[in-house]
Short mmCIF file of N, CA and C and ligand atoms in Angstrom, two decimals:
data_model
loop_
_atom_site.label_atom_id
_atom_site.label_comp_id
_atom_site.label_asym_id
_atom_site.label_seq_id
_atom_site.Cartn_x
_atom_site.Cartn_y
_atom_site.Cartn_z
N UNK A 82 0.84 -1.20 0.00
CA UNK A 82 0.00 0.00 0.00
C UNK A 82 0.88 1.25 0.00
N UNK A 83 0.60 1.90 -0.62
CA UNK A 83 1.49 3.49 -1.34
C UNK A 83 0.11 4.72 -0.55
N UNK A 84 1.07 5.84 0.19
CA UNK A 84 -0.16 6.81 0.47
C UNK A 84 0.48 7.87 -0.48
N UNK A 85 -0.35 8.78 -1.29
CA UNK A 85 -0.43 9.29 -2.57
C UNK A 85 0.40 11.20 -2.09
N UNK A 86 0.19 11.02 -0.32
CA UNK A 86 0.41 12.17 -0.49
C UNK A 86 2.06 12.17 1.01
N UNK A 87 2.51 10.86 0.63
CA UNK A 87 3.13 10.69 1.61
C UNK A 87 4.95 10.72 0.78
N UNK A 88 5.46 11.64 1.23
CA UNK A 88 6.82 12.14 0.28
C UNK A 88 7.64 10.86 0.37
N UNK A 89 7.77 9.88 1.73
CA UNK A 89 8.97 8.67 0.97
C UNK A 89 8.19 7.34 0.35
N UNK A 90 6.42 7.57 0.45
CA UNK A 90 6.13 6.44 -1.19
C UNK A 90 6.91 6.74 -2.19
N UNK A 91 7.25 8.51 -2.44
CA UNK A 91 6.85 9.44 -3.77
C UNK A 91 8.74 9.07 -4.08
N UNK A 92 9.03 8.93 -2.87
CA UNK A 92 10.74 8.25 -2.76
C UNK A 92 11.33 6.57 -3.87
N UNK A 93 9.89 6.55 -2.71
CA UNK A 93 10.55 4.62 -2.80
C UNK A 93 9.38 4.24 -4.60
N UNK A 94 8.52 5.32 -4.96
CA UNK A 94 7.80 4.62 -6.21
C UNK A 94 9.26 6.05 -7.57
N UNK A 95 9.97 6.76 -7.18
CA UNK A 95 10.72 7.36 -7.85
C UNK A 95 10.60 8.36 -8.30
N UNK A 96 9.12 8.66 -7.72
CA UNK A 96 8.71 10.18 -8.28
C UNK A 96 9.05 11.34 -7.77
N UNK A 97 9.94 11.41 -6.33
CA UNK A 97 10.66 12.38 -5.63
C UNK A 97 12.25 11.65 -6.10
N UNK A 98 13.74 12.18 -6.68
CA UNK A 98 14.62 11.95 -6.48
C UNK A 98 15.07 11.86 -5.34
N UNK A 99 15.88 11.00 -5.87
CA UNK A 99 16.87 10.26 -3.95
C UNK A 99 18.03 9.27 -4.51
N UNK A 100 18.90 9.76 -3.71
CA UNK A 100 20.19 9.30 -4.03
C UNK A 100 20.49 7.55 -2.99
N UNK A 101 20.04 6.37 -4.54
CA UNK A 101 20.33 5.01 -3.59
C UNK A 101 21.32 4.46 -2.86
N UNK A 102 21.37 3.95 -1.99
CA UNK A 102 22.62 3.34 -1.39
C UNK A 102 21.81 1.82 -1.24
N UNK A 103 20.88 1.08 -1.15
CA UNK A 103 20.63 -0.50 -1.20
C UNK A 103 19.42 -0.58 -1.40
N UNK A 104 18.79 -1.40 -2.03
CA UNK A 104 17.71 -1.90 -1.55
C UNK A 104 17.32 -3.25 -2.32
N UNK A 105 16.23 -4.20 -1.93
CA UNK A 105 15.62 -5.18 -2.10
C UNK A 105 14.03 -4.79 -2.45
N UNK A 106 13.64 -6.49 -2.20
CA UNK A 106 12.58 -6.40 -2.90
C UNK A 106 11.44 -5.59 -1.49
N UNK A 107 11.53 -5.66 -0.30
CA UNK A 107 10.85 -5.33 0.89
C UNK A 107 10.97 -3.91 1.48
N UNK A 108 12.77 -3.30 1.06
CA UNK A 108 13.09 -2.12 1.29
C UNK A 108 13.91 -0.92 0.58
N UNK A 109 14.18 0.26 0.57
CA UNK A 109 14.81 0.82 -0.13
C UNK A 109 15.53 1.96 0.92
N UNK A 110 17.04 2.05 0.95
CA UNK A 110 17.84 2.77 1.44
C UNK A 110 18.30 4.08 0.38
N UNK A 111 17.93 5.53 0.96
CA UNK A 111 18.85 6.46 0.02
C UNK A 111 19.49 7.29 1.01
N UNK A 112 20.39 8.30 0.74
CA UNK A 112 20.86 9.00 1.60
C UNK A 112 19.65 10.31 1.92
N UNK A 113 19.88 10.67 3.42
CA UNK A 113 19.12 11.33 3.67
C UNK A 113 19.58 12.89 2.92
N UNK A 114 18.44 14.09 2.66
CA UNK A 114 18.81 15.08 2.27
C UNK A 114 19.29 16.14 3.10
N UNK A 115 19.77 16.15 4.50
CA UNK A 115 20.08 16.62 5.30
C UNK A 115 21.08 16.43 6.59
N UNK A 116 22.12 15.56 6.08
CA UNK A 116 22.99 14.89 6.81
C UNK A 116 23.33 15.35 8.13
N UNK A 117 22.96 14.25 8.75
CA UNK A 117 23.45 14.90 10.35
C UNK A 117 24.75 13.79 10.90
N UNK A 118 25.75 13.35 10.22
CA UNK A 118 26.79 12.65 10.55
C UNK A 118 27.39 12.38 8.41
N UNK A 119 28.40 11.91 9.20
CA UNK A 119 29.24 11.81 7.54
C UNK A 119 28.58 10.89 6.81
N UNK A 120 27.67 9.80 7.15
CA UNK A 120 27.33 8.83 6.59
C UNK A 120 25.85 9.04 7.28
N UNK A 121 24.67 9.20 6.44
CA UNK A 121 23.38 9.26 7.16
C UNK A 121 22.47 8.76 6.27
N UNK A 122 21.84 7.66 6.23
CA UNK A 122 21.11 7.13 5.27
C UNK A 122 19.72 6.70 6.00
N UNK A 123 18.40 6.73 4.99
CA UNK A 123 17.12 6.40 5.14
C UNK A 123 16.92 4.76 4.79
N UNK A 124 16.38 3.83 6.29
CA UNK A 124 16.29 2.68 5.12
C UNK A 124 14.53 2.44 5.28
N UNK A 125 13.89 2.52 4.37
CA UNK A 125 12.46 2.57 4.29
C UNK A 125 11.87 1.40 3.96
N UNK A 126 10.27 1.07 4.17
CA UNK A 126 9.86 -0.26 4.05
C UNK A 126 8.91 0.28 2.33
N UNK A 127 8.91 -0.27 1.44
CA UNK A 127 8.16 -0.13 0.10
C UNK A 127 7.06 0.54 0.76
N UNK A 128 6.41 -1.00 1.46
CA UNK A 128 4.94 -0.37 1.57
C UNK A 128 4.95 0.78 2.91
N UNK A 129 3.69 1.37 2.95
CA UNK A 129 3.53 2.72 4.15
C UNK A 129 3.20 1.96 5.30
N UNK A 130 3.89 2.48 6.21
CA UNK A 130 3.74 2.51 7.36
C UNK A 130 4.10 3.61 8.34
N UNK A 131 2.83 3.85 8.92
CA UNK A 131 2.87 5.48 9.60
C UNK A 131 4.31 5.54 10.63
N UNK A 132 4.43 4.27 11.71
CA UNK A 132 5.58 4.32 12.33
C UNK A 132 6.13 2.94 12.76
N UNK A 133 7.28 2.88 13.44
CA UNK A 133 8.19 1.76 13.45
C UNK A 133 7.14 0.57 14.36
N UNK A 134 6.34 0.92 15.20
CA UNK A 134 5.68 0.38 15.90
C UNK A 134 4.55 -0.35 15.28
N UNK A 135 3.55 0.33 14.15
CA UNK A 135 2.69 0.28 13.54
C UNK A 135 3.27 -1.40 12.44
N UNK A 136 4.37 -0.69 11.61
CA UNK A 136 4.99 -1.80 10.70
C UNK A 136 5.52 -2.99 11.42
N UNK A 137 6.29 -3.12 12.63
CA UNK A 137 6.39 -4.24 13.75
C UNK A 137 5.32 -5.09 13.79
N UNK A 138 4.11 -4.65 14.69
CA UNK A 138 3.07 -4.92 15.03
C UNK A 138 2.10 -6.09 13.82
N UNK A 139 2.26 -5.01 12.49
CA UNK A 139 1.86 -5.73 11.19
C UNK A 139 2.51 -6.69 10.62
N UNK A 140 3.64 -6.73 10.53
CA UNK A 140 4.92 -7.85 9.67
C UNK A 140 6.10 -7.78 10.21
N UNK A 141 6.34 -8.18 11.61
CA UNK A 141 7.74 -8.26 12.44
C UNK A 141 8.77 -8.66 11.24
N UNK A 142 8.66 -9.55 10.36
CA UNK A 142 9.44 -9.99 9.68
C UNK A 142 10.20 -8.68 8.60
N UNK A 143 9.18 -7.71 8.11
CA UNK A 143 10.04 -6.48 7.94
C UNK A 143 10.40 -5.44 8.79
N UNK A 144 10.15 -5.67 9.93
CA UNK A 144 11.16 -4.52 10.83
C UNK A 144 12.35 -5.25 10.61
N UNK A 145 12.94 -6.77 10.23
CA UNK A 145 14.25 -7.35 10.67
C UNK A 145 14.62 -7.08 9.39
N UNK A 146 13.65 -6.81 8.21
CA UNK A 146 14.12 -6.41 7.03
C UNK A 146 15.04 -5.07 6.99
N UNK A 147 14.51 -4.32 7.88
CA UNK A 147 14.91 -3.16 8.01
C UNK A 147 16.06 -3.05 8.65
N UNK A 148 16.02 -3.62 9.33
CA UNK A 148 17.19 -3.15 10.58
C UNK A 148 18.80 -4.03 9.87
N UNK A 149 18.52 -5.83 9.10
CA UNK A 149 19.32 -5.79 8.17
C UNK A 149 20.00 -5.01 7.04
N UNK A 150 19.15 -4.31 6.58
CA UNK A 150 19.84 -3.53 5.31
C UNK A 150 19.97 -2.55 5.97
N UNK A 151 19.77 -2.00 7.12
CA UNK A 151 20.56 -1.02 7.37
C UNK A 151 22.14 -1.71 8.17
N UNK A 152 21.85 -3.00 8.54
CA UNK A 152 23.84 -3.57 8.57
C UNK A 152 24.12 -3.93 7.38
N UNK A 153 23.79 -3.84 6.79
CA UNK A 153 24.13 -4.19 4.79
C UNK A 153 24.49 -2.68 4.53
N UNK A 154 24.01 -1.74 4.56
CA UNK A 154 24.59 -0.11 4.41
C UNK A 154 25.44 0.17 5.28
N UNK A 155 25.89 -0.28 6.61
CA UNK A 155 26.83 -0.10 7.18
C UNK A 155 28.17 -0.70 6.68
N UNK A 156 27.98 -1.76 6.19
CA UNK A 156 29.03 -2.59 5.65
C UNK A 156 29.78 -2.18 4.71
N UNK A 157 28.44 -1.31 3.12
CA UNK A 157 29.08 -0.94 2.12
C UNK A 157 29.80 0.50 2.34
N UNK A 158 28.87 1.22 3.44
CA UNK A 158 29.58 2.52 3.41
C UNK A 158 30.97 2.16 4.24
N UNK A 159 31.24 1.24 4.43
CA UNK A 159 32.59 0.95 5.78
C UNK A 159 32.46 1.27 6.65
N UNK A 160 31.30 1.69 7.21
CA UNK A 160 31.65 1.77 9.02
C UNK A 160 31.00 0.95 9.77
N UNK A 161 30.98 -0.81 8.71
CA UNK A 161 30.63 -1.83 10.07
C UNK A 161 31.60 -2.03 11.37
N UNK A 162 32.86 -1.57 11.06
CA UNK A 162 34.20 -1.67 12.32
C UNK A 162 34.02 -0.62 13.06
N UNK A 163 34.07 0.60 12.67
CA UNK A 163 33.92 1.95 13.42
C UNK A 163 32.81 1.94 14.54
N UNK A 164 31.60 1.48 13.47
CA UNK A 164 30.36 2.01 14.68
C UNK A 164 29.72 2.62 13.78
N UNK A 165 28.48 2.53 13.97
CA UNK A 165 26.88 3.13 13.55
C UNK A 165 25.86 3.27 14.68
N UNK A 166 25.45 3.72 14.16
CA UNK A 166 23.59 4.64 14.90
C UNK A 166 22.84 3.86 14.34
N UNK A 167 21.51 3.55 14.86
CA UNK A 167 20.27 3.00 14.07
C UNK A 167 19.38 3.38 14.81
N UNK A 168 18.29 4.06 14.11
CA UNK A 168 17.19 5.46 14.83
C UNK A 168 16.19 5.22 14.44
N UNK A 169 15.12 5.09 14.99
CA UNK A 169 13.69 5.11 15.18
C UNK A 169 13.39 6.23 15.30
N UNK A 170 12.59 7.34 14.87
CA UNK A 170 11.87 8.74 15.96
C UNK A 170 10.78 8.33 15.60
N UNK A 171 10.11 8.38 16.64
CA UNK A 171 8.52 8.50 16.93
C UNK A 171 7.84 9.73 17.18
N UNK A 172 7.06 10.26 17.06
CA UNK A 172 6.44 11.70 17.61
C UNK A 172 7.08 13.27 17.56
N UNK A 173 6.52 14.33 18.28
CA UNK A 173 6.87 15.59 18.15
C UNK A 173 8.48 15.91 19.17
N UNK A 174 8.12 15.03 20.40
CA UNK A 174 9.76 15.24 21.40
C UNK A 174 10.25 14.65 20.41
N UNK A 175 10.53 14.00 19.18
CA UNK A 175 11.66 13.18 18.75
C UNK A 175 12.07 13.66 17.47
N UNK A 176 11.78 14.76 17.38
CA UNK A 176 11.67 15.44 16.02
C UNK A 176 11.24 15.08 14.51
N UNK A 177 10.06 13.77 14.82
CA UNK A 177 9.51 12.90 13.88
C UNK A 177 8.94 14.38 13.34
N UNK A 178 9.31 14.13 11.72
CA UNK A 178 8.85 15.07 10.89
C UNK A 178 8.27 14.63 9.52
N UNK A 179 8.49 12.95 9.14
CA UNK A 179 7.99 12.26 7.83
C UNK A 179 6.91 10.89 8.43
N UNK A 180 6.01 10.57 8.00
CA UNK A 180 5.12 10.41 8.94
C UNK A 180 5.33 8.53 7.98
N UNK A 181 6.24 7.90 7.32
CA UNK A 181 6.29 7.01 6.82
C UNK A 181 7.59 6.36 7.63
N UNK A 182 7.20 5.13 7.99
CA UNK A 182 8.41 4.71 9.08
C UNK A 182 9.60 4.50 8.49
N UNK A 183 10.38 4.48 8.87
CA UNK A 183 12.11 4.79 8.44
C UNK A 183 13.41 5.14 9.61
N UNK A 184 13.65 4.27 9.46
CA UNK A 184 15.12 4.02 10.18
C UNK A 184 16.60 4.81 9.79
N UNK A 185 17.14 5.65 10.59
CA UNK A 185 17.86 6.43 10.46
C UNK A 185 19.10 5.50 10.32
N UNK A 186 20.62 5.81 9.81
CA UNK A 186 21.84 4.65 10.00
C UNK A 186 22.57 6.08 9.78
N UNK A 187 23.85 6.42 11.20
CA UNK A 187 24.15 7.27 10.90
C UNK A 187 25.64 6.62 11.80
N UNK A 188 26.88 7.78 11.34
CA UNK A 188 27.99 6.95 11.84
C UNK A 188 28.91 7.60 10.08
N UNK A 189 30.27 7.05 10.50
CA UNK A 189 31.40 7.67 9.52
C UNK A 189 32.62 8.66 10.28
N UNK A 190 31.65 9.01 11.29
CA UNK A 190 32.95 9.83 12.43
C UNK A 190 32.19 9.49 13.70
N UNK A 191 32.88 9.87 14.83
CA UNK A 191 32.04 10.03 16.59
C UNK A 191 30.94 11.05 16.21
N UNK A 192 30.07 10.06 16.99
CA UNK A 192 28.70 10.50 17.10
C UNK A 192 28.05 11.51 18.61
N UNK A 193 27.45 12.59 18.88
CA UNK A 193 27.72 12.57 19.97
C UNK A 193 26.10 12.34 20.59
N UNK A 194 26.49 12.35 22.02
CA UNK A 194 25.27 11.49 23.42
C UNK A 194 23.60 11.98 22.62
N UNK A 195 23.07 11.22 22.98
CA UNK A 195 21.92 11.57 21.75
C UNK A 195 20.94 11.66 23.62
N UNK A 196 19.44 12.25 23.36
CA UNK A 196 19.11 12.56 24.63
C UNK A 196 18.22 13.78 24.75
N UNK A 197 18.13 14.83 26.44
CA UNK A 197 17.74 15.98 26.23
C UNK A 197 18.62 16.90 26.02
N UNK A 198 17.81 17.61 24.86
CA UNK A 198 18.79 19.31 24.64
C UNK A 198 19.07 19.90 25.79
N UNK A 199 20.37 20.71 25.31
CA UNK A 199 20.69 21.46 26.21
C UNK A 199 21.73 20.57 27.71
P1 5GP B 323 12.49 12.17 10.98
O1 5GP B 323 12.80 13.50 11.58
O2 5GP B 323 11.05 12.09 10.53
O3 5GP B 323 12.91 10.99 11.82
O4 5GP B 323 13.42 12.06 9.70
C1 5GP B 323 13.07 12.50 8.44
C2 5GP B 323 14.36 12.65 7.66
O5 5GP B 323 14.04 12.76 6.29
C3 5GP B 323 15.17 13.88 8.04
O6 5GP B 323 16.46 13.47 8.49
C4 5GP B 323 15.23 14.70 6.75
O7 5GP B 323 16.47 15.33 6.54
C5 5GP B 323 14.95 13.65 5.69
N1 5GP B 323 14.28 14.17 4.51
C6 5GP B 323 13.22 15.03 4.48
N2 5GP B 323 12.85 15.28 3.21
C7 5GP B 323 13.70 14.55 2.42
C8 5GP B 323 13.82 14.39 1.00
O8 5GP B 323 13.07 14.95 0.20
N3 5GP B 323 14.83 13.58 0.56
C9 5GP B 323 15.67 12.93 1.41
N4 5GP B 323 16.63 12.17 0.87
N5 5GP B 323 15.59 13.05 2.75
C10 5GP B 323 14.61 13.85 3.24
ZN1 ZN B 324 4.55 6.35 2.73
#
């Protein structure tokens, strides 16, 4: 299921550009457009799902989809040795701002304490 007005369907069906880094038949990884570490990539599920909880709940078997290809993007970008991030945001405290679930993979240099501002 594709929502028509949801920007990473418009990603993952090709009608918004996005720069790929992996994907399969269940998911699609591009780099995010706003890098917040040297290496910051989106790994998204085809179909919509409002959040990480929602897509769990429905097909556990693609949250592990997810969370694999994002160690499959760690691998190709090289920082399976270094260290990576792997991010969920949920809601308004978490600065959830795309309402299609998607897993953050961030890492390439030190990352710093993630938490409350300030
Ligand atoms: P959230 O804050 O919802 O967890 O993360 C959404 C992410 O999507 C942000 O890191 C933001 O930079 C990224 N993003 C928003 N619009 C676009 C876009 O059009 N293209 C790409 N590649 N990333 C986007
Ligand atoms: Zn969507």
């Amino acid at each position: 299921m594709t929502e028509p007005e949801c920007l990473f369907c418009k990603i993952v069906a090709g009608d918004v550009p996005s720069t790929p880094v992996y994907e399969n038949g269940t998911v699609y990884a591009f780099r995010d457009i706003n890098p917040q570490a040297r290496v910051h990539v989106l790994v998204v599920s085809r179909q919509h799902y409002e959040d990480a909880g929602a897509l769990a709940g429905d097909d556990p078997a693609l949250l592990a989809d997810l969370v694999l290809a994002g160690v499959e993007v760690a691998r190709q970008e090289g920082i399976e040795r270094s260290g990576y991030r792997m991010v969920f945001n949920t809601g308004e405290d978490a600065g959830r701002t795309v309402f299609h679930a998607h897993l953050h993979v961030l890492g390439g240099e030190g990352l710093g304490l993630f938490g409350r501002v300030g």
